[in-house]
Amino acid sequence: MDLPVDEWKSYVFQKWSLLPKSIQDTISTADALRDIFLHSSSLLQPEDEMFLNNLSRGYFVGKDPNAPPFYREEGNKKFQKKDYVGATVLYSKGISHSRPHTVDISLCYANRSAALFYLDQYEMCLKDITRAQMHGYPERLQPKVMLRKTECLVTLGRLQEAGQTIRDLESNFAAKPTLAAAQFQILQRNLCRLKRKVQEKGNLTETYTATLTKTFEDMDLREENEQISSASSSVSLCIDPLKGRYLIATKDILPGELLVKEDAFVSVLNPGEMPPGLHHGLENKWDTRVTNGDLYCHRCLKHTLATVPCDGCSYAKYCSNECMQQAWDLYHQIECSLGGLLLTLGIFCHIALRSTLLARFEDASKVIRKLCSEISNKDMCSPESENLVQILNYDLGEEGERHGKTVKIPVPGCDINGKYENNYNAVFNLLAHTENHSPEYKFLCALSVSALCRQLEAADSKKPETAAPPALYSELNIWGVAMLKHMLQLQCNAQAITTIQETALSGSKENNVSNSRQIRLATGIFPVVSLLNHSCSPNTSVSFISTVATIRASQQIGKGQEILHCYGPHYSRMGVADRQQKLRSQYFFDCGCPACQKEKHRAVARPRWEAFCCNQCGALLQGGDILSCGSMSCTESVSRDHLTSQLQDLQQQVGIAQELLRSGKLEQAVQLLLECRHDAESFLSTEHSMVGEIEDALAQTYAALGDWQKSATHLQKSLRVVEVRHGPSSVEVGHELFKLAQLFFNGFAIPEALNTVERAEKVLMVHYGPCNDEIQELQKMKSCLLNSPPIPLGPSL
Ligand SMILES: [Zn+2]
Ligand SMILES: [Zn+2]
Ligand SMILES: [Zn+2]
Ligand SMILES: [Zn+2]
């Protein structure tokens, strides 16, 4: 995903292995990126490009005029089965393959408006009706969408507009008495009904309440930092020869305090597990699967069921025309024709290109000059003078005597006034770790970027009238070097943008207990977030709303303490050896965080969520390869291998049960899960994560069966396991509490529900702040519970 597809990777590695030793050495030992780039670029042959282009053609990113009728038909099938979400996605696919101002596109929009109407998405429905009309919706079908429009307007309380639409419809009829008699009657009946509805609503003056607007209080930094944009004044930027740049607390910070709120400098949507339209053979020509690319805006990453496609390709889809236009102006006019190539070369390469495209908007000449000087400086620097620069750089903005003259050198990435901002200069100064990457990897990146540069050149010469700003093409080699630098930076500085995806559980709509899982939505660069160092037990929590990252304190942080963030390997999810290995290979450092120190030096016993227990007496087992019972009166002992294989068998059974649950075979699932639990009790500690998983699955199954009480009992057991593993105020516990709150709520257990809602709110607020969807849902539940009689919530969409 991040890196190029395997075929291109192995092709390049093969090419590398066949290079003469002398050339390999030149590239391996070059420490200037320019040399690596130019050498590699000179080795890119036409047959290499041909190979790459063939791979790119596997991604169908153009518009296929035969696809819209197919997708509309498939969408209609889903619509008939009342799967309105499924239908909207298929209509969207049809829209993305249609040319503007065709009957195809207008029909797809109109059909999508119907599906959105049934999903109660009236605003989006109205927009789609306007789009259908804008693209030439057939005159004879107009009454249908006009009626739908009126229904939406009435429901939204926009009565004047509704009245106007009715009048328009009526005068339309009068003008064209060509409608079939039956059709005319239906229409008239509907009109009468809607007129009455408008009147009724009008009588209930102003009972209509505005749609819930999200409160953005506390979503802004209380006081912005003068030295670092997007950060709060509670932190300050420091630099140290060993740690590099890092942030510390300038005052005592409480849990939940917002420390950083930063919009990505650049981000690229992760196309999802299934790349769009990758087809082997013709039977899968038109893909009906749903990917992230169908559900999230390619620019702002907002979730939407009503995407608007790019006019030029079928893969870039947006939440609105505004997003489409912005993306086009900023980068997509260059990227549009390169879709297949960018999917082949992976997200890192795509981000590298997009970063340089965005750089053009920040006084391109200055950036280019900076690039030139930076690149040649590096070449000219003797080791001595390079050292000097580094020493001076570490002298954090302080004036000092150096070699007889006063110098003031700011922290790398800061501007001349010492301010660190979310801009290209800061991005450019993120560490690339050139010396740490393997020569093969550098060759892969350099060759991929070279191929991309050639395509840019070719695309440019094909259509000179839409020529991109000359700065990009005349200096393509410099931008190539910059892109190579970005690709190398990304391994350590890419930030995964995640979101919580809610999946409704199997069973009927009323069984409204959702299961949430974190998915990786996009990859981005956040220069301010990148200032934070890693800890396996961090004191902050990061979350995202569209492309904005927020970092909140997850615990109390004392004045002077470092602000730490977890790069991925968290102590509650991974053992110390695996963490160390991961951090060394990806981020090139040895972690010395308190969690690692404790685990390394004190050979701590395995955590409770991995512990086995005695089959005879239930006490915990202890030991290495051979485990013996911890109880004095028991002589039981057993090999670890035996227990591990027993655990694997159990895991497999649980997997089968989860599959049964997903396919709605609930009774069978309960049966198997109860057997699994019985099995687990015989050799796992009660706090083993497998026990938690089984309890969670049981809770889900009982919820699907509508047995709230049993479901809640099992979920409480699962919650205890999560608590032991992740800590009582962890985000994981927050999500479990959210589920439990839904259960009590649906089961009308008012005191328990209120209590759990409040607990969940408290925990989640620290991690996410008030704008989070789950928090908003909890608040709705609370107000509902406080204003009893209790009413179950409608199915969440
Ligand atoms: Zn958008
Ligand atoms: Zn496009
Ligand atoms: Zn660590
Ligand atoms: Zn025992």
PDB file of C-alpha atoms in Angstrom, residues 39 110 119 131 135 168 212 214 231 237 240 269 399 450 469 577 712 776 780 791:
ATOM      1  CA  HIS A  39      22.599   7.904 -10.965  1.00  0.00           C
ATOM      2  CA  ALA A 110     -31.733  10.787  -9.548  1.00  0.00           C
ATOM      3  CA  LEU A 119     -31.887   6.792   4.395  1.00  0.00           C
ATOM      4  CA  ARG A 131     -27.299  17.596  -9.810  1.00  0.00           C
ATOM      5  CA  HIS A 135     -26.907  17.249 -16.015  1.00  0.00           C
ATOM      6  CA  ASP A 168     -43.879  24.947 -10.126  1.00  0.00           C
ATOM      7  CA  LEU A 212     -28.125  19.232  15.752  1.00  0.00           C
ATOM      8  CA  LYS A 214     -21.886  20.185  16.553  1.00  0.00           C
ATOM      9  CA  ALA A 231       0.129  23.829  19.135  1.00  0.00           C
ATOM     10  CA  LEU A 237       9.904  23.186  21.361  1.00  0.00           C
ATOM     11  CA  ASP A 240      18.997  18.157  21.931  1.00  0.00           C
ATOM     12  CA  LEU A 269      -6.546   8.501   0.880  1.00  0.00           C
ATOM     13  CA  GLU A 399      22.979  33.770  20.626  1.00  0.00           C
ATOM     14  CA  SER A 450      12.383   8.917 -11.944  1.00  0.00           C
ATOM     15  CA  PRO A 469       3.457  26.053 -13.833  1.00  0.00           C
ATOM     16  CA  ALA A 577      11.287  -7.644  21.921  1.00  0.00           C
ATOM     17  CA  ALA A 712     -24.656  -7.006  29.114  1.00  0.00           C
ATOM     18  CA  GLN A 776     -22.443  12.997  20.661  1.00  0.00           C
ATOM     19  CA  LYS A 780     -28.192  12.041  22.973  1.00  0.00           C
ATOM     20  CA  ILE A 791     -37.571   5.706  23.794  1.00  0.00           C
TER      21      ILE A 791
END
